[in-house]
CSV table of N, CA and C in Angstrom, one decimal:
chain,number,residue,atom,x,y,z
A,23,MET,N,0.8,-1.2,0.0
A,23,MET,CA,0.0,0.0,0.0
A,23,MET,C,0.9,1.2,0.0
A,24,LYS,N,0.4,2.3,-0.7
A,24,LYS,CA,1.2,3.5,-0.8
A,24,LYS,C,0.3,4.6,-0.3
A,25,ALA,N,0.9,5.5,0.6
A,25,ALA,CA,0.2,6.7,1.1
A,25,ALA,C,0.4,7.8,0.1
A,26,ILE,N,-0.7,8.4,-0.3
A,26,ILE,CA,-0.7,9.5,-1.2
A,26,ILE,C,-1.5,10.7,-0.6
A,27,HIS,N,-1.4,11.9,-1.3
A,27,HIS,CA,-2.1,13.1,-0.9
A,27,HIS,C,-1.7,13.4,0.6
A,28,LEU,N,-0.4,13.4,0.9
A,28,LEU,CA,0.1,13.7,2.2
A,28,LEU,C,-0.2,15.2,2.6
A,29,GLN,N,-0.7,15.4,3.8
A,29,GLN,CA,-1.1,16.7,4.2
A,29,GLN,C,-0.6,17.0,5.6
A,30,THR,N,-0.4,18.2,5.9
A,30,THR,CA,-0.1,18.7,7.3
A,30,THR,C,-1.2,19.8,7.6
A,31,ASN,N,-1.9,19.6,8.7
A,31,ASN,CA,-3.0,20.4,9.1
A,31,ASN,C,-3.9,20.7,7.9
A,32,TYR,N,-4.2,19.6,7.2
A,32,TYR,CA,-5.1,19.6,6.1
A,32,TYR,C,-4.7,20.4,4.9
A,33,ARG,N,-3.4,20.7,4.7
A,33,ARG,CA,-2.8,21.4,3.6
A,33,ARG,C,-1.7,20.6,3.0
A,34,MET,N,-1.6,20.6,1.7
A,34,MET,CA,-0.5,20.0,1.0
A,34,MET,C,0.6,21.1,0.8
A,35,ASN,N,1.8,20.7,1.1
A,35,ASN,CA,3.0,21.5,1.0
A,35,ASN,C,2.8,22.8,1.8
A,36,PRO,N,2.4,22.7,3.1
A,36,PRO,CA,2.1,23.9,3.8
A,36,PRO,C,3.4,24.7,4.2
A,37,LEU,N,3.1,26.0,4.3
A,37,LEU,CA,4.2,26.9,4.8
A,37,LEU,C,3.6,27.8,5.9
A,38,GLY,N,4.4,28.1,6.9
A,38,GLY,CA,4.0,29.0,7.9
A,38,GLY,C,3.0,28.4,9.0
A,39,ILE,N,3.2,27.1,9.2
A,39,ILE,CA,2.3,26.5,10.2
A,39,ILE,C,2.9,26.8,11.6
A,40,ASP,N,2.1,27.4,12.5
A,40,ASP,CA,2.6,27.7,13.8
A,40,ASP,C,1.9,26.8,14.8
A,41,ASP,N,2.2,25.5,14.7
A,41,ASP,CA,1.6,24.5,15.5
A,41,ASP,C,2.6,23.5,16.0
A,42,PRO,N,2.9,23.4,17.3
A,42,PRO,CA,3.9,22.5,17.8
A,42,PRO,C,3.6,21.0,17.6
A,43,ALA,N,2.3,20.7,17.4
A,43,ALA,CA,1.9,19.3,17.2
A,43,ALA,C,0.9,19.3,16.0
A,44,PRO,N,1.4,19.5,14.8
A,44,PRO,CA,0.4,19.5,13.6
A,44,PRO,C,-0.1,18.1,13.4
A,45,ARG,N,-1.3,18.1,12.7
A,45,ARG,CA,-1.9,16.9,12.3
A,45,ARG,C,-1.4,16.4,10.9
A,46,LEU,N,-1.0,15.2,10.8
A,46,LEU,CA,-0.6,14.6,9.6
A,46,LEU,C,-1.7,13.7,9.1
A,47,SER,N,-2.0,13.8,7.8
A,47,SER,CA,-3.0,13.0,7.2
A,47,SER,C,-2.6,12.5,5.8
A,48,TRP,N,-3.3,11.5,5.3
A,48,TRP,CA,-3.0,10.9,4.0
A,48,TRP,C,-4.2,10.1,3.5
A,49,LYS,N,-4.1,9.7,2.3
A,49,LYS,CA,-5.1,8.8,1.7
A,49,LYS,C,-4.3,7.6,1.2
A,50,CYS,N,-5.0,6.5,1.0
A,50,CYS,CA,-4.4,5.2,0.5
A,50,CYS,C,-4.6,5.1,-1.0
A,51,GLU,N,-3.5,4.8,-1.7
A,51,GLU,CA,-3.6,4.7,-3.2
A,51,GLU,C,-4.5,3.6,-3.5
A,52,GLY,N,-5.4,3.8,-4.5
A,52,GLY,CA,-6.3,2.8,-5.0
A,52,GLY,C,-7.5,2.6,-4.1
A,53,GLY,N,-7.7,3.5,-3.1
A,53,GLY,CA,-8.8,3.5,-2.2
A,53,GLY,C,-8.8,2.3,-1.2
A,54,ILE,N,-7.6,1.7,-1.1
A,54,ILE,CA,-7.4,0.6,-0.1
A,54,ILE,C,-7.7,1.1,1.3
A,55,ARG,N,-8.3,0.2,2.1
A,55,ARG,CA,-8.6,0.6,3.4
A,55,ARG,C,-7.5,0.0,4.3
A,56,GLN,N,-6.9,0.9,5.1
A,56,GLN,CA,-5.8,0.5,6.0
A,56,GLN,C,-6.4,-0.1,7.3
A,57,GLU,N,-5.6,-0.9,7.9
A,57,GLU,CA,-5.9,-1.4,9.3
A,57,GLU,C,-4.9,-1.0,10.3
A,58,ALA,N,-3.8,-0.4,9.9
A,58,ALA,CA,-2.8,0.1,10.8
A,58,ALA,C,-1.9,1.0,10.0
A,59,PHE,N,-1.1,1.8,10.7
A,59,PHE,CA,-0.1,2.7,10.1
A,59,PHE,C,1.1,2.9,11.0
A,60,ARG,N,2.1,3.4,10.3
A,60,ARG,CA,3.3,3.8,11.0
A,60,ARG,C,3.9,5.0,10.3
A,61,VAL,N,4.1,6.1,11.0
A,61,VAL,CA,4.6,7.4,10.4
A,61,VAL,C,6.0,7.6,11.0
A,62,ILE,N,7.0,7.7,10.0
A,62,ILE,CA,8.4,8.0,10.4
A,62,ILE,C,8.8,9.3,9.6
A,63,ALA,N,9.2,10.3,10.4
A,63,ALA,CA,9.7,11.5,9.7
A,63,ALA,C,11.2,11.7,10.0
A,64,ARG,N,11.9,12.0,9.0
A,64,ARG,CA,13.4,12.2,9.1
A,64,ARG,C,13.7,13.6,8.6
A,65,ASP,N,14.9,14.1,9.2
A,65,ASP,CA,15.4,15.4,8.7
A,65,ASP,C,16.3,15.1,7.4
A,66,GLU,N,16.9,16.2,6.9
A,66,GLU,CA,17.6,16.1,5.7
A,66,GLU,C,18.8,15.1,5.8
A,67,ALA,N,19.3,15.0,7.0
A,67,ALA,CA,20.5,14.1,7.3
A,67,ALA,C,20.1,12.6,7.5
A,68,GLY,N,18.8,12.4,7.6
A,68,GLY,CA,18.3,11.0,7.8
A,68,GLY,C,18.0,10.7,9.3
A,69,ASN,N,18.2,11.7,10.1
A,69,ASN,CA,17.9,11.4,11.6
A,69,ASN,C,16.4,11.4,11.8
A,70,ILE,N,16.0,10.4,12.6
A,70,ILE,CA,14.5,10.3,12.9
A,70,ILE,C,14.1,11.4,13.8
A,71,LEU,N,13.1,12.1,13.4
A,71,LEU,CA,12.5,13.2,14.3
A,71,LEU,C,11.2,12.7,15.0
A,72,PHE,N,10.5,11.7,14.3
A,72,PHE,CA,9.3,11.2,14.9
A,72,PHE,C,9.1,9.8,14.3
A,73,ASP,N,8.7,8.9,15.2
A,73,ASP,CA,8.3,7.5,14.8
A,73,ASP,C,7.1,7.2,15.6
A,74,SER,N,5.9,7.1,15.0
A,74,SER,CA,4.7,6.8,15.7
A,74,SER,C,4.6,5.3,16.2
A,75,GLY,N,5.5,4.5,15.7
A,75,GLY,CA,5.4,3.1,16.0
A,75,GLY,C,4.1,2.6,15.3
A,76,LYS,N,3.9,1.3,15.3
A,76,LYS,CA,2.7,0.7,14.6
A,76,LYS,C,1.5,1.1,15.4
A,77,VAL,N,0.5,1.7,14.7
A,77,VAL,CA,-0.7,2.1,15.4
A,77,VAL,C,-1.9,1.3,14.7
A,78,GLU,N,-2.5,0.5,15.4
A,78,GLU,CA,-3.7,-0.3,14.9
A,78,GLU,C,-4.9,0.6,14.8
A,79,SER,N,-5.2,1.1,13.6
A,79,SER,CA,-6.2,2.1,13.4
A,79,SER,C,-6.5,2.2,11.9
A,80,SER,N,-7.8,2.4,11.6
A,80,SER,CA,-8.2,2.7,10.2
A,80,SER,C,-8.2,4.2,9.9
A,81,SER,N,-7.9,5.0,11.0
A,81,SER,CA,-7.8,6.4,10.8
A,81,SER,C,-6.6,6.8,10.0
A,82,MET,N,-6.8,7.8,9.1
A,82,MET,CA,-5.6,8.2,8.3
A,82,MET,C,-5.2,9.6,8.8
A,83,HIS,N,-5.1,9.7,10.2
A,83,HIS,CA,-4.7,10.9,10.8
A,83,HIS,C,-3.7,10.6,12.0
A,84,CYS,N,-2.7,11.4,12.2
A,84,CYS,CA,-1.8,11.2,13.2
A,84,CYS,C,-1.3,12.6,13.7
A,85,ARG,N,-1.2,12.8,15.0
A,85,ARG,CA,-0.7,14.1,15.5
A,85,ARG,C,0.8,13.9,15.8
A,86,TRP,N,1.5,15.0,15.4
A,86,TRP,CA,3.0,15.0,15.6
A,86,TRP,C,3.3,14.9,17.1
A,87,ALA,N,4.1,13.9,17.5
A,87,ALA,CA,4.5,13.8,18.9
A,87,ALA,C,6.0,13.5,18.9
A,88,GLY,N,6.7,14.1,18.0
A,88,GLY,CA,8.2,13.9,17.9
A,88,GLY,C,8.9,15.1,18.5
A,89,LYS,N,10.2,15.2,18.0
A,89,LYS,CA,11.1,16.3,18.5
A,89,LYS,C,10.5,17.6,18.1
A,90,LYS,N,10.8,18.7,18.8
A,90,LYS,CA,10.3,20.0,18.6
A,90,LYS,C,10.6,20.4,17.1
A,91,LEU,N,9.6,20.9,16.4
A,91,LEU,CA,9.8,21.3,15.1
A,91,LEU,C,10.5,22.7,15.0
A,92,VAL,N,11.3,22.9,13.9
A,92,VAL,CA,12.1,24.1,13.7
A,92,VAL,C,11.6,24.8,12.5
A,93,SER,N,11.5,26.1,12.5
A,93,SER,CA,11.0,26.8,11.3
A,93,SER,C,11.8,26.5,10.1
A,94,PHE,N,11.1,26.4,9.0
A,94,PHE,CA,11.7,26.2,7.6
A,94,PHE,C,12.4,24.9,7.5
A,95,ARG,N,11.9,23.9,8.2
A,95,ARG,CA,12.4,22.5,8.0
A,95,ARG,C,11.3,21.6,7.7
């Protein structure tokens, strides 16, 4: 399964979000229904900033709970 239409606070390619814990959302390619998800976010150097771990859920939303976000990253 492939995640598509990635969004942050319900916007694609957002700029200027002033939210320390933004909402991440997506859709599944081909309309496939998911049963679980895992979100991993990395910085430009490949360091993990956030790893949700496996979450058993059909929801396609996840709130940021990783390292503090820095402007323009």
